[in-house]
């Protein structure tokens, strides 16, 4: 008898979605390390909090793939939501919507500066917000796909 949480990986869309979430988290981690360690861009406080939310996913998600365990979503989703909230706050700080008095990065490296911009509008906090949004969507769709598949079986 198969364990409902560890279904086979063949033709399993939930497994594929978690795999893509792992690829995205790994890419985000490597890109953030590239910018800070190779390009030597300074890392502000809000960037560190986003990294704290992202880096554990690189280890957690593949552990749930072999053998497949959909319950990882329960543990990964709080990190994704926390990272998304911090990334959104960071985007609002850069857009000057958050007043300077409420900004956490007044000393040291300011969170309101952008050191890298792509296409004139895509800065690192926006990329982080997009990545956390995609991670959240992938995890939600993986959960829904798994529930749908188990109801059919």
Short mmCIF file of C-alpha atoms in Angstrom, two decimals:
data_model
loop_
_atom_site.label_atom_id
_atom_site.label_comp_id
_atom_site.label_asym_id
_atom_site.label_seq_id
_atom_site.Cartn_x
_atom_site.Cartn_y
_atom_site.Cartn_z
CA UNK A 1 0.00 0.00 0.00
CA UNK A 2 1.39 3.38 -1.02
CA UNK A 3 1.73 6.15 1.47
CA UNK A 4 -0.53 8.99 0.31
CA UNK A 5 2.15 11.60 1.09
CA UNK A 6 4.87 9.77 -0.82
CA UNK A 7 3.21 8.96 -4.12
CA UNK A 8 5.23 7.79 -7.09
CA UNK A 9 7.17 10.42 -9.00
CA UNK A 10 6.20 9.16 -12.46
CA UNK A 11 3.67 11.42 -14.14
CA UNK A 12 3.35 13.43 -10.95
CA UNK A 13 2.79 17.15 -11.62
CA UNK A 14 3.25 17.98 -7.93
CA UNK A 15 6.76 16.49 -8.04
CA UNK A 16 7.58 18.54 -11.15
CA UNK A 17 6.31 21.74 -9.53
CA UNK A 18 8.40 21.15 -6.40
CA UNK A 19 11.41 20.42 -8.61
CA UNK A 20 10.92 23.73 -10.46
CA UNK A 21 10.54 25.49 -7.09
CA UNK A 22 13.89 24.01 -6.06
CA UNK A 23 15.48 25.16 -9.35
CA UNK A 24 14.12 28.68 -8.74
CA UNK A 25 15.33 28.77 -5.11
CA UNK A 26 18.76 27.49 -6.13
CA UNK A 27 19.01 30.02 -8.96
CA UNK A 28 18.03 32.85 -6.61
CA UNK A 29 20.60 31.73 -4.06
CA UNK A 30 23.39 31.49 -6.62
CA UNK A 31 22.49 34.86 -8.15
CA UNK A 32 22.44 36.56 -4.74
CA UNK A 33 25.82 35.05 -3.89
CA UNK A 34 27.18 36.15 -7.27
CA UNK A 35 26.11 39.75 -6.66
CA UNK A 36 27.50 39.89 -3.13
CA UNK A 37 30.66 37.78 -3.41
CA UNK A 38 31.80 38.22 -7.03
CA UNK A 39 30.41 41.65 -8.01
CA UNK A 40 30.92 42.86 -4.40
CA UNK A 41 27.55 44.64 -4.13
CA UNK A 42 26.77 45.58 -0.51
CA UNK A 43 24.01 43.58 1.21
CA UNK A 44 21.52 45.59 3.28
CA UNK A 45 19.52 44.34 6.27
CA UNK A 46 16.36 43.64 4.25
CA UNK A 47 18.40 41.70 1.70
CA UNK A 48 19.76 39.54 4.52
CA UNK A 49 16.25 38.77 5.75
CA UNK A 50 15.24 37.76 2.23
CA UNK A 51 18.29 35.50 2.01
CA UNK A 52 17.40 33.93 5.37
CA UNK A 53 14.03 33.01 3.87
CA UNK A 54 15.43 31.73 0.57
CA UNK A 55 18.58 29.76 1.39
CA UNK A 56 16.96 26.98 3.49
CA UNK A 57 14.65 26.14 0.57
CA UNK A 58 17.68 24.99 -1.43
CA UNK A 59 18.18 22.19 1.11
CA UNK A 60 14.56 21.54 2.11
CA UNK A 61 12.97 21.10 -1.31
CA UNK A 62 15.25 18.39 -2.74
CA UNK A 63 14.95 16.41 0.50
CA UNK A 64 11.21 16.22 -0.20
CA UNK A 65 11.72 15.04 -3.77
CA UNK A 66 13.52 11.75 -2.99
CA UNK A 67 11.30 10.15 -1.75
CA UNK A 68 8.53 12.51 -2.70
CA UNK A 69 6.87 14.08 0.33
CA UNK A 70 4.30 16.80 -0.32
CA UNK A 71 4.19 17.77 3.35
CA UNK A 72 7.33 19.86 2.77
CA UNK A 73 4.99 22.58 1.53
CA UNK A 74 3.80 23.04 5.11
CA UNK A 75 7.37 23.91 6.13
CA UNK A 76 8.49 25.78 3.02
CA UNK A 77 5.47 28.06 2.66
CA UNK A 78 6.12 30.11 5.85
CA UNK A 79 9.63 30.88 4.58
CA UNK A 80 8.26 31.90 1.19
CA UNK A 81 5.58 34.12 2.74
CA UNK A 82 8.11 35.75 5.08
CA UNK A 83 10.51 36.37 2.19
CA UNK A 84 7.66 37.77 0.07
CA UNK A 85 6.62 40.20 2.82
CA UNK A 86 10.19 41.43 3.34
CA UNK A 87 10.73 41.74 -0.44
CA UNK A 88 7.50 43.73 -0.81
CA UNK A 89 8.54 46.00 2.06
CA UNK A 90 11.95 46.45 0.40
CA UNK A 91 10.33 47.36 -2.94
CA UNK A 92 8.14 49.91 -1.13
CA UNK A 93 11.22 51.37 0.60
CA UNK A 94 12.98 51.82 -2.75
CA UNK A 95 9.84 53.35 -4.28
CA UNK A 96 9.88 55.82 -1.35
CA UNK A 97 6.38 54.78 -0.26
CA UNK A 98 7.67 53.79 3.19
CA UNK A 99 8.76 56.93 5.07
CA UNK A 100 12.42 57.19 6.04
CA UNK A 101 11.52 57.08 9.75
CA UNK A 102 10.05 53.57 9.29
CA UNK A 103 13.00 52.20 7.32
CA UNK A 104 15.13 49.65 9.19
CA UNK A 105 18.36 50.46 7.33
CA UNK A 106 19.22 53.96 8.47
CA UNK A 107 22.77 53.11 9.59
CA UNK A 108 25.31 51.24 7.53
CA UNK A 109 24.18 50.07 4.11
CA UNK A 110 20.96 51.88 3.15
CA UNK A 111 18.07 49.74 1.91
CA UNK A 112 16.72 52.57 -0.21
CA UNK A 113 19.61 52.50 -2.71
CA UNK A 114 19.64 50.35 -5.81
CA UNK A 115 23.05 49.12 -6.93
CA UNK A 116 21.88 47.10 -9.93
CA UNK A 117 18.99 47.74 -12.31
CA UNK A 118 18.01 45.72 -15.36
CA UNK A 119 15.87 47.25 -18.13
CA UNK A 120 15.61 50.46 -16.11
CA UNK A 121 13.07 49.14 -13.60
CA UNK A 122 14.03 45.61 -12.55
CA UNK A 123 16.22 45.95 -9.46
CA UNK A 124 17.28 43.22 -7.03
CA UNK A 125 14.37 43.66 -4.56
CA UNK A 126 11.87 43.49 -7.44
CA UNK A 127 13.57 40.31 -8.70
CA UNK A 128 13.34 38.91 -5.18
CA UNK A 129 9.64 39.76 -4.98
CA UNK A 130 9.04 38.04 -8.32
CA UNK A 131 11.01 34.98 -7.20
CA UNK A 132 9.11 34.65 -3.92
CA UNK A 133 5.81 35.16 -5.77
CA UNK A 134 6.68 32.38 -8.22
CA UNK A 135 7.83 30.11 -5.39
CA UNK A 136 4.54 30.65 -3.58
CA UNK A 137 2.55 29.90 -6.73
CA UNK A 138 4.57 26.76 -7.45
CA UNK A 139 4.02 25.47 -3.91
CA UNK A 140 0.28 26.23 -3.99
CA UNK A 141 -0.13 24.55 -7.38
CA UNK A 142 1.92 21.55 -6.20
CA UNK A 143 -0.37 21.12 -3.19
CA UNK A 144 -3.52 21.46 -5.32
CA UNK A 145 -2.15 19.08 -7.93
CA UNK A 146 -1.32 16.50 -5.28
CA UNK A 147 -4.78 16.76 -3.70
CA UNK A 148 -6.41 16.43 -7.12
CA UNK A 149 -4.29 13.38 -7.98
CA UNK A 150 -5.01 11.63 -4.68
CA UNK A 151 -8.76 12.21 -5.07
CA UNK A 152 -8.66 10.61 -8.52
CA UNK A 153 -6.84 7.54 -7.19
#
